[in-house]
Tab-separated table of C-alpha atoms in Angstrom:
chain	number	residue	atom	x	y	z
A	159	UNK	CA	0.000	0.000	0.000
A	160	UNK	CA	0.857	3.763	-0.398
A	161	UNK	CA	0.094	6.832	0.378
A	162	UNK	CA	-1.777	9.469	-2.000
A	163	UNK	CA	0.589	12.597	-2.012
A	164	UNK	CA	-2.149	15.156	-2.106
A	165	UNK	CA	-4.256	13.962	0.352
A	166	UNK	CA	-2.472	11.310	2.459
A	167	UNK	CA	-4.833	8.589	2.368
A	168	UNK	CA	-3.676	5.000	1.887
A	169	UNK	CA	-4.307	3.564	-1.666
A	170	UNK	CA	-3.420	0.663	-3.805
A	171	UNK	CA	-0.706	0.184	-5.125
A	172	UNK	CA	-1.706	-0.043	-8.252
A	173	UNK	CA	-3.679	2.712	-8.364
A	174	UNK	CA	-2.839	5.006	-11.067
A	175	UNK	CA	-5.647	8.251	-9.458
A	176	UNK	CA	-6.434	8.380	-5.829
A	177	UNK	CA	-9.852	7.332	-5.529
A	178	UNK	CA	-10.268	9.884	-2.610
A	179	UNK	CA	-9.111	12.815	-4.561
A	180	UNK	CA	-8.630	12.044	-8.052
A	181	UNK	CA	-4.679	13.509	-7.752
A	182	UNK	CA	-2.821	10.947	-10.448
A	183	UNK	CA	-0.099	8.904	-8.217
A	184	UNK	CA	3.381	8.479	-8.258
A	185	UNK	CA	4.918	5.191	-8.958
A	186	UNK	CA	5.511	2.923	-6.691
A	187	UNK	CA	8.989	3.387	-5.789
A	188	UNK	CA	8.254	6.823	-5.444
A	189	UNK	CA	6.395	6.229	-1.906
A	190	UNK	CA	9.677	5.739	0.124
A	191	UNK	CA	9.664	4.954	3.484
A	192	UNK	CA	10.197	7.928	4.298
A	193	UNK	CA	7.139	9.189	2.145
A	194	UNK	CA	5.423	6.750	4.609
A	195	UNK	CA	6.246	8.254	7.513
A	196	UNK	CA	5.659	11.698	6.415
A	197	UNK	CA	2.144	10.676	5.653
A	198	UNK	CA	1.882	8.459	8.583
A	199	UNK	CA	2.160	10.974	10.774
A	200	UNK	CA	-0.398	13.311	9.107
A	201	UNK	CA	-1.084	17.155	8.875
A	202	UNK	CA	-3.949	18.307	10.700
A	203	UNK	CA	-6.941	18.386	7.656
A	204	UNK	CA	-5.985	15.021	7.413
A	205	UNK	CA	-6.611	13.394	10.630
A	206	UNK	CA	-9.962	11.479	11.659
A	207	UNK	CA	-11.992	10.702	14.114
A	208	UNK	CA	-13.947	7.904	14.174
A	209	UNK	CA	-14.534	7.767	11.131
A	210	UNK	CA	-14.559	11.600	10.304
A	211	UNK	CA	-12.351	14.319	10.284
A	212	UNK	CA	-11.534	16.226	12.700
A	213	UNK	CA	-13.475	19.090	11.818
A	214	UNK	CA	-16.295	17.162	11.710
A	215	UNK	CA	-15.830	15.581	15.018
A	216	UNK	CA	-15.068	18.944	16.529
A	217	UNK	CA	-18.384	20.034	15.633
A	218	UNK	CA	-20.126	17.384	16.481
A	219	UNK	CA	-18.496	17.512	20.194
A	220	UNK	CA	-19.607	21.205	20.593
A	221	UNK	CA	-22.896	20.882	19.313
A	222	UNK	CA	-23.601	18.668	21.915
A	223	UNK	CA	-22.084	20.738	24.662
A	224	UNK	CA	-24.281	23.452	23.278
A	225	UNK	CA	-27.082	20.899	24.069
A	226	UNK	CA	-25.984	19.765	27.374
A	227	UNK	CA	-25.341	23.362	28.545
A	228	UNK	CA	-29.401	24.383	28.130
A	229	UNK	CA	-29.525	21.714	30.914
A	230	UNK	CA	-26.573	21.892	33.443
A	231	UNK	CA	-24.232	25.605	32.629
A	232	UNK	CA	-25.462	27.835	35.165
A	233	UNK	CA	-25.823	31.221	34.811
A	234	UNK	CA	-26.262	32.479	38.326
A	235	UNK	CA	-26.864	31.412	41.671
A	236	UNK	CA	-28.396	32.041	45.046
A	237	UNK	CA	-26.306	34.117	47.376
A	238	UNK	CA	-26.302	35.734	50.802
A	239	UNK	CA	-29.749	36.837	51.232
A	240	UNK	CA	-31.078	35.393	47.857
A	241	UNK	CA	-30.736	31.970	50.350
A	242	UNK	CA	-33.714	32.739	51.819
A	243	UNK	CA	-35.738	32.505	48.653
A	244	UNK	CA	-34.159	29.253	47.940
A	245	UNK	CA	-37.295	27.201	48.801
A	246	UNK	CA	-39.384	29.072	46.190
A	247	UNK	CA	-36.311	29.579	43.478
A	248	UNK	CA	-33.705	27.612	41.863
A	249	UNK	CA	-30.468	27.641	43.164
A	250	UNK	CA	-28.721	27.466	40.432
A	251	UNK	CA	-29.995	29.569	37.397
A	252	UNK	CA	-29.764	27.112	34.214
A	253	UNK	CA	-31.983	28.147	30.816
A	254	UNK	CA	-33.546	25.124	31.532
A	255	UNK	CA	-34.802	26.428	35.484
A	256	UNK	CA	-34.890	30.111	33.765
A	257	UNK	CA	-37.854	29.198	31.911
A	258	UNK	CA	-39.235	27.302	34.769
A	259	UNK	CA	-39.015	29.660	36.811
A	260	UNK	CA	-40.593	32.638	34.237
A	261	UNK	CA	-43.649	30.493	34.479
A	262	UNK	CA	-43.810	30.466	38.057
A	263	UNK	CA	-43.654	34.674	37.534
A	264	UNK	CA	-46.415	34.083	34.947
A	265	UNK	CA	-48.555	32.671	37.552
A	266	UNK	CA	-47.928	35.238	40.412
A	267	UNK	CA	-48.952	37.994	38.189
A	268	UNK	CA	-44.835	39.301	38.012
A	269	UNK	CA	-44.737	38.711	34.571
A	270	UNK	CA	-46.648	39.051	31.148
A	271	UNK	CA	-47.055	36.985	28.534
A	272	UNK	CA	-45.055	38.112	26.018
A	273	UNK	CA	-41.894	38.109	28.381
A	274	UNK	CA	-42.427	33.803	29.301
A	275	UNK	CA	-42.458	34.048	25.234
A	276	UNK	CA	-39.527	35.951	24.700
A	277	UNK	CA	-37.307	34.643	27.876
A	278	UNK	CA	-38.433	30.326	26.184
A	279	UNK	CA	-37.396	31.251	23.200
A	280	UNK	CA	-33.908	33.058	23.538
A	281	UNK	CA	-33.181	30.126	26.116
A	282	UNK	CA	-34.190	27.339	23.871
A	283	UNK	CA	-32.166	28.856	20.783
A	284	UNK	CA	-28.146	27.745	22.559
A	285	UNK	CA	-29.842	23.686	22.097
A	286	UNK	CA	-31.252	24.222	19.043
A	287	UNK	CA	-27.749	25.768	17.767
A	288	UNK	CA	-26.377	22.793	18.944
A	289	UNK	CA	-28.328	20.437	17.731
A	290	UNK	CA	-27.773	22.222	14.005
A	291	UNK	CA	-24.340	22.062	14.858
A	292	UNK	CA	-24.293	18.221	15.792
A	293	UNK	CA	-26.214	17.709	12.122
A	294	UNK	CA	-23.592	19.688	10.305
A	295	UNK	CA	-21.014	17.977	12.264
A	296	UNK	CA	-22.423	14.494	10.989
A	297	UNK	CA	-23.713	14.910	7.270
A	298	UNK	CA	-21.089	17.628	6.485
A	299	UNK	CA	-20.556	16.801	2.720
A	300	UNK	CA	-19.966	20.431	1.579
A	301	UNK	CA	-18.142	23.473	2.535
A	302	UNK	CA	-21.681	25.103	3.020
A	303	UNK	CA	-21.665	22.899	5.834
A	304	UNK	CA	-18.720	24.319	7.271
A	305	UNK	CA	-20.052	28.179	6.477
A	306	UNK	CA	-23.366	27.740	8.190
A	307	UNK	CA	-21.458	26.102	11.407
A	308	UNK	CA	-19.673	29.319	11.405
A	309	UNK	CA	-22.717	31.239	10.857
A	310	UNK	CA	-24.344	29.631	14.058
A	311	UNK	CA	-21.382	30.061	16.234
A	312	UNK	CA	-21.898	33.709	15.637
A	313	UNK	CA	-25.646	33.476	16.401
A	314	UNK	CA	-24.633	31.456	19.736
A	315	UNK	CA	-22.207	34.071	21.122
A	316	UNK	CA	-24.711	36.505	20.619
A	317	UNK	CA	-27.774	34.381	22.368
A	318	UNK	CA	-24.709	33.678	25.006
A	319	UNK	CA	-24.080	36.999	25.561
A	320	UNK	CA	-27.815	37.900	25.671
A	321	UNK	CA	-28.419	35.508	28.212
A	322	UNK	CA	-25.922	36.854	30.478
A	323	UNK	CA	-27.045	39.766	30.561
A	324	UNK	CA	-30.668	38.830	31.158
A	325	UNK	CA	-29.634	36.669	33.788
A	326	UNK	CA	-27.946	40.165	35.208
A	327	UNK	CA	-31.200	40.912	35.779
A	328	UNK	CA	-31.982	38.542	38.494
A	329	UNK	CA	-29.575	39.968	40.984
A	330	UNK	CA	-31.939	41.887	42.390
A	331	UNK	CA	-33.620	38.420	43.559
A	332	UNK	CA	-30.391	37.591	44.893
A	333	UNK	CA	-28.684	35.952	41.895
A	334	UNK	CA	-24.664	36.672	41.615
A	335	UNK	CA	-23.578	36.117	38.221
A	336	UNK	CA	-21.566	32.964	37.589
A	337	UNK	CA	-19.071	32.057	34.355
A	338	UNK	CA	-22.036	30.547	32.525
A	339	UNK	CA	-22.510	32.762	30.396
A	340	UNK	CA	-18.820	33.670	29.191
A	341	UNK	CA	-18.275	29.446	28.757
A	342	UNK	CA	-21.010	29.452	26.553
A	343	UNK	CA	-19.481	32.350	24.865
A	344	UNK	CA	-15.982	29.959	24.710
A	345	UNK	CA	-17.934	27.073	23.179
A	346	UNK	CA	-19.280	29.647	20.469
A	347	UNK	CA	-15.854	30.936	19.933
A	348	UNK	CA	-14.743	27.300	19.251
A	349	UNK	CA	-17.343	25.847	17.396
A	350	UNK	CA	-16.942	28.510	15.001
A	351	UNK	CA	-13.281	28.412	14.892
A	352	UNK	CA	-13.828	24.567	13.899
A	353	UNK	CA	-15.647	25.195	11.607
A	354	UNK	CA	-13.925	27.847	10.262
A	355	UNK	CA	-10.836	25.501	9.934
A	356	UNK	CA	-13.172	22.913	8.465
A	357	UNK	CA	-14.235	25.447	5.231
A	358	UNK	CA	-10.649	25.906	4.840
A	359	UNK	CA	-8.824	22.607	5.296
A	360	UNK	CA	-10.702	19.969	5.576
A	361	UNK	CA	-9.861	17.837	1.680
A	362	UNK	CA	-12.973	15.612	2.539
A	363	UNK	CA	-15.437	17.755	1.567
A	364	UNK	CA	-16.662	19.206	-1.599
A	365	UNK	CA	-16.933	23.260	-2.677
């Protein structure tokens, strides 16, 4: 077996175009050993991940995080007096417990309709960036792929950011802030950065 020179895959020996990439071969005795180990060893749009590359698997890593994170990444939490209030509200300030608890304002009269809408939907949006994120990450075929990943990394450091800042809001319920909000911010900043490396190096996709 050798190694295609363009895109480092192993091939036949007797193959005359890389099935991968369609780059014509070298002979034979062109793939030295120390061709081999050049290859071997791999540049970084050529490794893989079970199965995928690592672009791909990036992706589909931090879309799930983004998924995980409307669950447990906390936003805020109870503190000195706020304790007191901590058989009526959440200790710890998820989107998940957010929206709970806008409900629970809902019902007391503290809050209006169009605020339970508005507070649901800007805390659902993080898992349903994920979950595009986690599709993309698995069916990525195209560079388009890659460009809408980058797109929604964008939208999530923005919904991120606008959650912090809502979540600001609760101090006066006795909520400090907590890092929730700037890891989610992170994640964004990564999964768009994969992605971004994905649109520009990844060989396994088409235009």
């Amino acid at each position: 077996m050798m190694y295609c020179e363009n895109c480092g895959k192993q091939i036949s020996d007797d193959a005359n175009v890389c099935p991968y990439c369609g780059q014509p071969t070298s002979s034979p005795a062109a793939a030295s050993p120390i061709a081999h180990a050049s290859f071997s060893a791999g540049s970084l749009q050529n490794k893989t991940v079970a199965g995928m590359s690592i672009f791909r698997f990036a992706l589909c890593v931090f879309g799930a995080l983004h998924v995980l994170g409307f669950f447990f990444l906390s936003y805020a939490k109870l503190s000195g007096a706020g304790w007191l209030l901590s058989s009526v509200l959440p200790k710890k300030m998820t989107a998940l417990s957010y929206i709970s608890f806008t409900f629970d304002m809902a019902d007391m009269g503290l809050a209006d309709g169009g605020t339970v809408i508005l507070n649901t939907v800007v805390c659902l949006l993080p898992m349903l960036v994920g979950l595009l994120v986690l599709k993309n990450g698995i069916t990525c075929k195209n560079k388009k792929r890659y460009l809408h990943s980058v797109i929604l990394g964008v939208v999530a450091l923005l919904i991120y950011m606008l959650l912090g800042a809502s979540m600001a809001s609760c101090e006066s319920a006795g909520y400090d802030l907590t890092s929730g909000a700037v890891l989610g911010c992170l994640l964004s900043l990564l999964t768009a950065a994969a992605a971004a490396g994905g649109f520009l190096m990844d060989p396994s996709v088409k235009q």
